[in-house]
Each structure stands twice: as structure tokens, then as C-alpha cells.
CSV table of C-alpha atoms and ligand atoms in Angstrom, one decimal:
chain,number,residue,atom,x,y,z
A,1371,MET,CA,136.5,-171.9,-7.0
A,1372,ILE,CA,133.5,-173.4,-8.7
A,1373,SER,CA,134.3,-176.8,-10.1
A,1374,ARG,CA,133.7,-177.1,-13.8
A,1375,ARG,CA,132.8,-180.8,-13.7
A,1376,PRO,CA,129.4,-180.8,-12.0
A,1377,PHE,CA,128.6,-177.7,-14.0
A,1378,LEU,CA,129.2,-179.5,-17.3
A,1379,LYS,CA,127.3,-182.6,-16.2
A,1380,LYS,CA,124.3,-180.7,-15.1
A,1381,SER,CA,124.2,-178.6,-18.2
A,1382,LEU,CA,124.3,-181.8,-20.3
A,1383,LEU,CA,121.4,-183.3,-18.3
A,1384,ALA,CA,119.4,-180.1,-18.9
A,1385,THR,CA,120.1,-180.3,-22.6
A,1386,VAL,CA,119.0,-183.9,-22.7
A,1387,GLY,CA,115.7,-182.9,-21.0
A,1388,VAL,CA,115.2,-180.2,-23.6
A,1389,LEU,CA,115.9,-182.5,-26.6
A,1390,ALA,CA,113.2,-184.9,-25.3
A,1391,ALA,CA,110.8,-182.4,-26.8
A,1392,PRO,CA,111.5,-182.8,-30.5
A,1393,TRP,CA,109.6,-179.7,-31.7
A,1394,LEU,CA,112.2,-177.7,-29.9
A,1395,SER,CA,115.0,-178.2,-32.3
A,1396,ARG,CA,115.5,-174.5,-32.8
A,1397,ALA,CA,116.1,-174.1,-29.1
A,1398,GLY,CA,119.7,-175.3,-29.0
A,1399,SER,CA,120.9,-174.3,-25.6
A,1400,LYS,CA,124.3,-172.9,-26.7
A,1401,THR,CA,123.4,-171.5,-30.1
A,1402,ASN,CA,122.9,-167.9,-30.9
A,1403,ASN,CA,121.3,-167.4,-34.2
A,1404,PHE,CA,119.8,-164.0,-34.0
A,1405,VAL,CA,120.8,-160.6,-35.1
A,1406,PRO,CA,119.7,-157.8,-32.7
A,1407,GLY,CA,116.7,-156.0,-34.1
A,1408,GLU,CA,115.9,-158.7,-36.7
A,1409,LYS,CA,112.7,-160.5,-36.0
A,1410,LYS,CA,112.4,-164.0,-37.3
A,1411,SER,CA,109.1,-165.7,-37.7
A,1412,GLY,CA,108.8,-169.2,-36.3
A,1413,GLN,CA,106.7,-171.3,-34.0
A,1414,PRO,CA,105.3,-169.6,-31.0
A,1415,LEU,CA,106.9,-170.5,-27.7
A,1416,VAL,CA,105.8,-170.0,-24.1
A,1417,ILE,CA,108.2,-170.6,-21.2
A,1418,SER,CA,107.5,-170.2,-17.5
A,1419,THR,CA,108.9,-171.0,-14.1
A,1420,TRP,CA,108.1,-174.1,-12.1
A,1421,LYS,CA,105.4,-176.8,-12.4
A,1422,HIS,CA,102.5,-174.4,-12.1
A,1423,GLY,CA,103.8,-173.0,-15.4
A,1424,LEU,CA,102.2,-176.0,-17.2
A,1425,ALA,CA,98.6,-174.8,-16.7
A,1426,ALA,CA,99.6,-171.2,-17.2
A,1427,ASN,CA,101.4,-172.1,-20.5
A,1428,ALA,CA,98.4,-174.0,-21.7
A,1429,LYS,CA,96.2,-170.9,-21.3
A,1430,ALA,CA,98.8,-168.6,-22.8
A,1431,MET,CA,99.1,-170.9,-25.8
A,1432,ASP,CA,95.3,-171.0,-26.2
A,1433,VAL,CA,95.4,-167.2,-26.4
A,1434,ILE,CA,98.1,-167.2,-29.1
A,1435,ARG,CA,96.5,-170.0,-31.1
A,1436,ALA,CA,93.2,-168.0,-31.1
A,1437,GLY,CA,95.1,-165.0,-32.6
A,1438,GLY,CA,95.5,-163.0,-29.4
A,1439,SER,CA,98.5,-160.9,-28.6
A,1440,VAL,CA,101.5,-162.1,-26.6
A,1441,LEU,CA,100.7,-159.5,-24.0
A,1442,ASP,CA,97.2,-161.0,-23.5
A,1443,ALA,CA,98.8,-164.4,-23.5
A,1444,VAL,CA,101.2,-163.8,-20.7
A,1445,GLU,CA,98.6,-161.9,-18.7
A,1446,GLN,CA,95.9,-164.5,-19.0
A,1447,GLY,CA,98.5,-167.3,-18.6
A,1448,VAL,CA,99.8,-166.2,-15.2
A,1449,MET,CA,96.3,-165.3,-14.1
A,1450,VAL,CA,95.6,-169.1,-14.0
A,1451,THR,CA,98.3,-169.4,-11.3
A,1452,GLU,CA,97.1,-166.3,-9.4
A,1453,ALA,CA,93.6,-167.8,-9.1
A,1454,ASP,CA,94.8,-171.3,-8.0
A,1455,PRO,CA,94.5,-171.6,-4.2
A,1456,GLU,CA,96.8,-174.6,-4.4
A,1457,SER,CA,99.7,-172.5,-5.7
A,1458,ARG,CA,101.0,-171.3,-2.3
A,1459,SER,CA,103.4,-168.6,-3.6
A,1460,VAL,CA,101.3,-166.7,-6.0
A,1461,GLY,CA,98.0,-164.8,-5.7
A,1462,LEU,CA,95.1,-166.4,-3.9
A,1463,GLY,CA,96.3,-168.8,-1.2
A,1464,GLY,CA,99.8,-167.4,-1.3
A,1465,LEU,CA,101.7,-167.7,2.0
A,1466,PRO,CA,101.4,-164.5,4.0
A,1467,ASP,CA,104.0,-162.2,5.6
A,1468,ARG,CA,104.9,-162.7,9.2
A,1469,ASP,CA,101.8,-160.7,10.2
A,1470,GLY,CA,99.5,-163.0,8.4
A,1471,LYS,CA,98.8,-160.7,5.4
A,1472,VAL,CA,99.1,-161.9,1.8
A,1473,THR,CA,100.9,-159.1,-0.1
A,1474,LEU,CA,101.4,-159.4,-3.8
A,1475,ASP,CA,104.0,-158.2,-6.3
A,1476,ALA,CA,103.6,-158.3,-10.1
A,1477,CYS,CA,104.6,-156.7,-13.4
A,1478,ILE,CA,104.2,-157.0,-17.1
A,1479,MET,CA,106.2,-155.8,-20.1
A,1480,ASP,CA,105.9,-155.8,-23.9
A,1481,ASP,CA,108.6,-155.6,-26.5
A,1482,GLN,CA,108.1,-151.9,-27.1
A,1483,GLY,CA,109.3,-151.0,-23.7
A,1484,ASN,CA,105.9,-150.5,-22.2
A,1485,CYS,CA,105.6,-151.8,-18.7
A,1486,GLY,CA,103.5,-151.7,-15.5
A,1487,SER,CA,103.9,-153.0,-12.0
A,1488,VAL,CA,102.3,-153.2,-8.6
A,1489,CYS,CA,103.9,-154.1,-5.3
A,1490,PHE,CA,102.8,-154.6,-1.7
A,1491,LEU,CA,99.2,-155.0,-3.0
A,1492,GLU,CA,96.6,-156.7,-0.8
A,1493,ASP,CA,93.2,-158.2,-1.3
A,1494,ILE,CA,93.3,-158.4,-5.1
A,1495,VAL,CA,93.4,-161.8,-6.8
A,1496,HIS,CA,95.0,-160.6,-10.1
A,1497,PRO,CA,97.8,-158.2,-9.5
A,1498,VAL,CA,99.1,-158.8,-13.0
A,1499,ALA,CA,95.9,-157.4,-14.4
A,1500,VAL,CA,96.3,-154.3,-12.2
A,1501,ALA,CA,99.9,-154.0,-13.4
A,1502,ARG,CA,98.7,-154.0,-17.0
A,1503,LEU,CA,96.3,-151.2,-16.3
A,1504,VAL,CA,99.0,-149.2,-14.6
A,1505,MET,CA,100.9,-149.6,-17.9
A,1506,GLU,CA,98.0,-148.7,-20.1
A,1507,LYS,CA,96.0,-146.1,-18.1
A,1508,THR,CA,98.5,-144.2,-16.1
A,1509,PRO,CA,101.6,-142.1,-16.8
A,1510,HIS,CA,103.5,-144.3,-14.3
A,1511,VAL,CA,105.2,-147.6,-14.2
A,1512,MET,CA,104.7,-148.8,-10.6
A,1513,LEU,CA,102.1,-148.3,-7.9
A,1514,ALA,CA,102.6,-149.6,-4.3
A,1515,GLY,CA,100.5,-150.6,-1.4
A,1516,GLU,CA,97.4,-148.5,-0.5
A,1517,GLY,CA,97.8,-146.5,-3.7
A,1518,ALA,CA,97.9,-149.6,-5.9
A,1519,LEU,CA,94.8,-150.9,-4.1
A,1520,GLN,CA,93.0,-147.6,-4.5
A,1521,PHE,CA,93.8,-147.7,-8.2
A,1522,ALA,CA,92.6,-151.4,-8.5
A,1523,LEU,CA,89.3,-150.6,-6.9
A,1524,GLU,CA,88.8,-147.6,-9.1
A,1525,GLN,CA,89.3,-149.9,-12.1
A,1526,GLY,CA,86.6,-152.2,-10.9
A,1527,PHE,CA,88.6,-155.0,-9.2
A,1528,LYS,CA,86.9,-156.5,-6.2
A,1529,ARG,CA,88.5,-156.9,-2.7
A,1530,GLU,CA,88.9,-160.5,-1.6
A,1531,ASN,CA,90.4,-162.3,1.3
A,1532,LEU,CA,93.5,-164.0,-0.2
A,1533,LEU,CA,94.5,-165.9,3.0
A,1534,THR,CA,93.1,-169.4,2.6
A,1535,GLU,CA,92.5,-171.7,5.6
A,1536,LYS,CA,95.5,-173.9,4.5
A,1537,SER,CA,97.8,-170.9,4.4
A,1538,ARG,CA,96.5,-169.5,7.7
A,1539,VAL,CA,97.1,-172.8,9.4
A,1540,ASP,CA,100.7,-173.0,8.0
A,1541,TRP,CA,101.3,-169.5,9.1
A,1542,GLU,CA,100.1,-170.3,12.7
A,1543,LYS,CA,102.5,-173.2,12.8
A,1544,TRP,CA,105.3,-171.1,11.5
A,1545,LYS,CA,104.7,-168.4,14.1
A,1546,LYS,CA,105.1,-171.0,16.9
A,1547,LYS,CA,108.3,-172.3,15.5
A,1548,ALA,CA,110.0,-169.2,14.1
A,1549,LYS,CA,109.2,-166.7,16.8
A,1550,TYR,CA,108.5,-163.9,14.4
A,1551,ASP,CA,111.8,-164.2,12.7
A,1552,PRO,CA,111.5,-164.4,8.9
A,1553,GLU,CA,113.2,-167.5,7.5
A,1554,VAL,CA,114.7,-167.6,4.1
A,1555,ASN,CA,114.3,-171.1,2.6
A,1556,ILE,CA,114.3,-172.3,-0.9
A,1557,GLU,CA,110.9,-174.1,-0.6
A,1558,ASN,CA,109.0,-170.8,-0.8
A,1559,HIS,CA,110.5,-169.5,-4.0
A,1560,ASP,CA,107.9,-170.2,-6.5
A,1561,THR,CA,107.0,-167.0,-8.4
A,1562,ILE,CA,105.6,-167.5,-11.9
A,1563,GLY,CA,107.6,-165.7,-14.5
A,1564,MET,CA,106.5,-166.2,-18.1
A,1565,ILE,CA,107.8,-165.2,-21.5
A,1566,ALA,CA,105.9,-165.6,-24.8
A,1567,ILE,CA,107.0,-165.1,-28.3
A,1568,ASP,CA,104.6,-165.6,-31.3
A,1569,GLU,CA,105.1,-166.6,-34.9
A,1570,GLY,CA,106.0,-163.0,-35.9
A,1571,GLY,CA,108.6,-162.6,-33.2
A,1572,ASP,CA,106.5,-160.4,-30.9
A,1573,MET,CA,107.4,-160.9,-27.3
A,1574,ALA,CA,106.0,-160.1,-23.8
A,1575,ALA,CA,106.6,-161.2,-20.3
A,1576,ALA,CA,104.8,-161.2,-16.9
A,1577,CYS,CA,105.8,-162.0,-13.4
A,1578,THR,CA,103.6,-162.4,-10.3
A,1579,THR,CA,104.1,-163.6,-6.7
A,1580,SER,CA,103.2,-163.4,-3.1
A,1581,GLY,CA,106.9,-163.2,-2.5
A,1582,MET,CA,108.9,-164.8,0.2
A,1583,ALA,CA,106.8,-166.5,2.8
A,1584,TYR,CA,106.7,-164.9,6.2
A,1585,LYS,CA,108.7,-161.9,5.1
A,1586,LEU,CA,108.7,-158.7,7.1
A,1587,ARG,CA,105.7,-156.6,6.5
A,1588,GLY,CA,106.3,-154.2,3.7
A,1589,ARG,CA,109.0,-156.3,2.1
A,1590,VAL,CA,109.0,-156.1,-1.7
A,1591,GLY,CA,111.1,-158.6,-3.8
A,1592,ASP,CA,112.5,-158.5,-7.3
A,1593,SER,CA,109.3,-159.7,-9.0
A,1594,PRO,CA,107.7,-156.3,-9.6
A,1595,ILE,CA,111.0,-154.6,-10.4
A,1596,ILE,CA,111.4,-154.0,-14.1
A,1597,GLY,CA,114.9,-155.2,-14.9
A,1598,ALA,CA,115.0,-157.6,-11.9
A,1599,GLY,CA,111.9,-159.8,-12.0
A,1600,LEU,CA,111.7,-159.4,-15.7
A,1601,PHE,CA,112.9,-157.5,-18.7
A,1602,VAL,CA,111.9,-157.4,-22.4
A,1603,ASP,CA,113.7,-155.6,-25.2
A,1604,GLY,CA,112.2,-155.9,-28.6
A,1605,ASP,CA,115.6,-155.8,-30.3
A,1606,VAL,CA,117.0,-158.6,-28.3
A,1607,GLY,CA,114.7,-160.8,-26.1
A,1608,ALA,CA,113.4,-161.3,-22.6
A,1609,ALA,CA,114.3,-162.8,-19.2
A,1610,VAL,CA,112.4,-163.6,-16.0
A,1611,ALA,CA,113.6,-164.5,-12.6
A,1612,THR,CA,112.5,-166.6,-9.6
A,1613,GLY,CA,114.0,-167.2,-6.2
A,1614,HIS,CA,115.7,-165.2,-3.5
A,1615,GLY,CA,114.7,-161.8,-4.8
A,1616,GLU,CA,117.2,-159.7,-2.8
A,1617,TYR,CA,120.0,-161.2,-4.9
A,1618,VAL,CA,118.2,-160.7,-8.2
A,1619,MET,CA,117.7,-157.1,-7.2
A,1620,ARG,CA,121.3,-156.6,-6.2
A,1621,THR,CA,122.4,-157.8,-9.6
A,1622,LEU,CA,119.5,-156.6,-11.7
A,1623,GLY,CA,119.4,-160.1,-13.1
A,1624,SER,CA,116.8,-160.0,-15.9
A,1625,PHE,CA,118.2,-156.7,-17.4
A,1626,LEU,CA,121.7,-158.2,-17.2
A,1627,ILE,CA,120.7,-161.3,-19.1
A,1628,VAL,CA,119.1,-159.3,-21.9
A,1629,GLU,CA,122.2,-157.1,-22.1
A,1630,LEU,CA,124.4,-160.2,-22.3
A,1631,MET,CA,122.2,-161.5,-25.1
A,1632,ARG,CA,122.5,-158.2,-26.9
A,1633,ASN,CA,126.3,-158.6,-26.7
A,1634,GLY,CA,126.4,-162.0,-28.2
A,1635,HIS,CA,125.5,-164.5,-25.5
A,1636,SER,CA,123.0,-167.2,-26.3
A,1637,PRO,CA,120.0,-167.2,-23.8
A,1638,GLN,CA,121.6,-170.2,-22.1
A,1639,GLN,CA,125.0,-168.6,-21.8
A,1640,ALA,CA,123.4,-165.4,-20.5
A,1641,CYS,CA,121.4,-167.2,-17.8
A,1642,GLU,CA,124.6,-169.1,-16.7
A,1643,GLU,CA,126.6,-165.9,-16.5
A,1644,ALA,CA,123.9,-164.1,-14.5
A,1645,VAL,CA,123.9,-167.0,-12.0
A,1646,SER,CA,127.7,-167.1,-11.8
A,1647,ARG,CA,127.9,-163.4,-11.0
A,1648,ILE,CA,125.7,-163.9,-7.9
A,1649,ILE,CA,127.8,-166.7,-6.7
A,1650,LYS,CA,131.1,-164.9,-7.4
A,1651,LYS,CA,129.9,-161.8,-5.5
A,1652,TYR,CA,127.8,-163.2,-2.7
A,1653,GLY,CA,129.3,-166.7,-2.2
A,1654,LYS,CA,127.6,-170.0,-1.9
A,1655,ASP,CA,125.1,-169.2,0.9
A,1656,LYS,CA,123.0,-172.3,1.2
A,1657,ARG,CA,119.9,-170.3,1.4
A,1658,ILE,CA,120.2,-168.7,-2.0
A,1659,GLN,CA,118.3,-170.2,-4.9
A,1660,ILE,CA,117.7,-168.3,-8.0
A,1661,GLY,CA,116.4,-169.5,-11.4
A,1662,TYR,CA,116.4,-167.6,-14.7
A,1663,LEU,CA,114.7,-168.1,-18.0
A,1664,ALA,CA,115.5,-166.3,-21.2
A,1665,VAL,CA,114.4,-166.2,-24.8
A,1666,ASN,CA,115.9,-164.3,-27.7
A,1667,LEU,CA,114.2,-162.9,-30.8
A,1668,SER,CA,114.8,-166.1,-32.7
A,1669,GLY,CA,112.9,-168.1,-30.1
A,1670,GLU,CA,116.0,-169.8,-28.7
A,1671,TYR,CA,115.7,-170.1,-25.0
A,1672,GLY,CA,117.9,-170.8,-21.9
A,1673,ALA,CA,117.3,-171.8,-18.3
A,1674,TYR,CA,119.6,-172.0,-15.3
A,1675,SER,CA,119.7,-171.9,-11.5
A,1676,ILE,CA,122.1,-171.7,-8.7
A,1677,ARG,CA,121.3,-175.1,-7.2
A,1678,LYS,CA,119.2,-178.1,-8.3
A,1679,GLY,CA,115.5,-178.2,-8.0
A,1680,PHE,CA,114.5,-175.5,-10.5
A,1681,ASN,CA,112.2,-176.6,-13.3
A,1682,TYR,CA,110.3,-174.8,-16.0
A,1683,ALA,CA,107.4,-175.4,-18.3
A,1684,LEU,CA,108.0,-175.1,-22.0
A,1685,ALA,CA,105.2,-175.0,-24.6
A,1686,GLY,CA,105.1,-175.0,-28.3
A,1687,LYS,CA,102.0,-175.2,-30.6
A,1688,ASP,CA,101.3,-178.8,-29.7
A,1689,GLU,CA,103.3,-179.6,-26.6
A,1690,ASN,CA,103.8,-178.4,-23.1
A,1691,VAL,CA,106.5,-180.1,-21.0
A,1692,LEU,CA,108.2,-179.7,-17.7
A,1693,VAL,CA,112.0,-179.6,-17.9
A,1694,ASP,CA,114.6,-179.6,-15.2
A,1695,ALA,CA,117.0,-176.7,-15.5
A,1696,GLY,CA,120.7,-177.1,-15.3
A,1697,CYS,CA,122.4,-175.6,-12.2
A,1698,LEU,CA,125.8,-174.3,-11.1
A,1699,LEU,CA,126.3,-175.9,-7.7
B,460,LIG,N1,111.5,-163.8,-6.3
B,460,LIG,C1,110.4,-163.8,-5.3
B,460,LIG,C2,110.7,-162.8,-4.3
B,460,LIG,O1,111.8,-162.7,-3.8
B,460,LIG,C3,110.2,-165.1,-4.7
B,460,LIG,C4,110.2,-166.3,-5.5
B,460,LIG,O2,110.5,-166.3,-6.7
B,460,LIG,O3,109.9,-167.3,-5.0
B,460,LIG,O4,109.8,-162.2,-3.8
């Protein structure tokens, strides 16, 4: 049985963190002031996973302020993280698979149901930009591996070595210790998932990652799977996921959250329910960490994770803050 007491305490702490940003008054964590299909204009909001979300949000908000679309905002926002070699779980400098190859997963979706995705892509710094072109220039949703690379090169992307010296050294150390046996550990769950909503209520989301560090070659996680790593529905809202992707895929977490919001849950309640389902079904395996973010059409948002340590960056027109999410365990 999951004890209710720590759950309540942690939710409260998360709420206090949120209220510290005064411009977020409309983002009451348990409220649900939207009617499906009814767009409300308000302030723009960008929310994204983990600390690297701060720099990504800043870029996304610049795009929105300059009159750009939310789709451009989420794409250009997460590209900041993809290009940052210090971000060891996304794009350039991401930790490799157990064979020392950096393989990337990414997707993007707008509120009209358009989406594009790439998985098991190598040698391209910006998989999210390739995913957007899959969406816009092909009749498909997802391209994988060699085919995704071929498409990227045809579209003018350049091949680059994504394994930085730092990541190579860490991988060499890991090889000695782990004996070629992939480890699942919460430190290497740092995908960037971002949702943006503008003044008119248009929404888009993007998700990009190098996936679980030292994974088996060919492993693809939740991040490029529409409905798992992210989901957007223009009548309801959007959700993104980070963490142990196998469990997000098994429960189709982002789609679930959007459906829960459609049926009356606030974004916060929907994130909490999606986390609880994982624990009810799969138990409290110490290695599982998952964090969800959600936003509804009114710009209310929610955030929740299985265990402590998950944080997210939240930006409005004039502020961009890092907030600790509440957690279940
Ligand atoms: N969800 C990602 C995956 O399983 C990892 C993460 O978010 O850190 O590939």
C-alpha cells in the first residue's frame, strides 16, 4: 500500500515551489478550469524537464516573444540542449550505448495531430529537426536508424561525431566496471521534453534524448514514441515524459495523461494518476524513476514523478524558474 502521508507532504512542497513564481497564479496545481476544445488566451508558458530546460525555455520563449509559432519554439528550444556537450543525455555529448555509439531518439508534435519522429539515429546533432522534417516532408511519422540517417543527409544535415572525449572516457570506465551488462540507474534519465502554449492557446511539444546510457545496441526508449514520450491534443492539452522509458512505453504515459485531462483531471491529477498506475502495476522497483509534465488548454500545468529528484523549468513571459516536482514515494 502506498502511504498517503508522504504523498500529501511532497505534493504540498511542490505547490509551494510553484507559488514562489507569482506570475503563475493561473497554474493552480489541482484546478481544472478548461472546457475541452475551448481555447483560452492567456500568457504564454513553456515547461520542460530538468535543469537543462532553463536554457531551452529561454530560447523557446524568445521565439514566442518574437511572434514565432509554438512549433518553432519547442524545436529551437530543445535544440539548445541537443547542441550542448555538457548535457550528457541529449544530442552531442550524450552517453553512448554499450558499444560506444551515441544513438538518438526524438519527436515533435503540434496541436493539429501532426507529428514526426526519429529513433536510433546516429551522427546528427539535431534529431528533433530531422523529426520535424519527417512530419512536414514525408507521408510517415517515424524513421529509424540507417533510414533516418539517409533522410537527414538528403535534407542537408551534416554527419558529426557525437561522442565527446568526456563521454568516451566515462564509457571506458563503465565497460571495465559493468562487464558489458547494461545498468539501469536513475542518474542517466535526463531527456528533455518540452511543452509550449502561446497567448492564443496554440500548443506544441518536443522530446529528444540519447536514451538510457550504456543501453543495448538498437534499444529505443519512449522518447520518440508518440503517446509515450509525448502527446498533444489540440482539444485538451499535452504531456511529456522522462525517465525509465520501458515503463512509459508499457503504460503509454503521455497519451494516458492527455486522456485523463480530457475526462476531467487537472494536469497535476493526471500526472499523479499516470505515476500511480506504474507503481500499482510494476511495484516499487528502486531503479524506476519517471517524471511527467502536463499542460491543459487553459495553460494550467502539472508535474509529478515516482521518486524525488525530478525537477523542471517553467517559463512565462518574464520569468524562468527551476521547480522541484512532487513525487509519490
Ligand atoms: N526516457 C528516456 C529513455 O528511456 C531516458 C530519459 O528520460 O532519461 O530513453
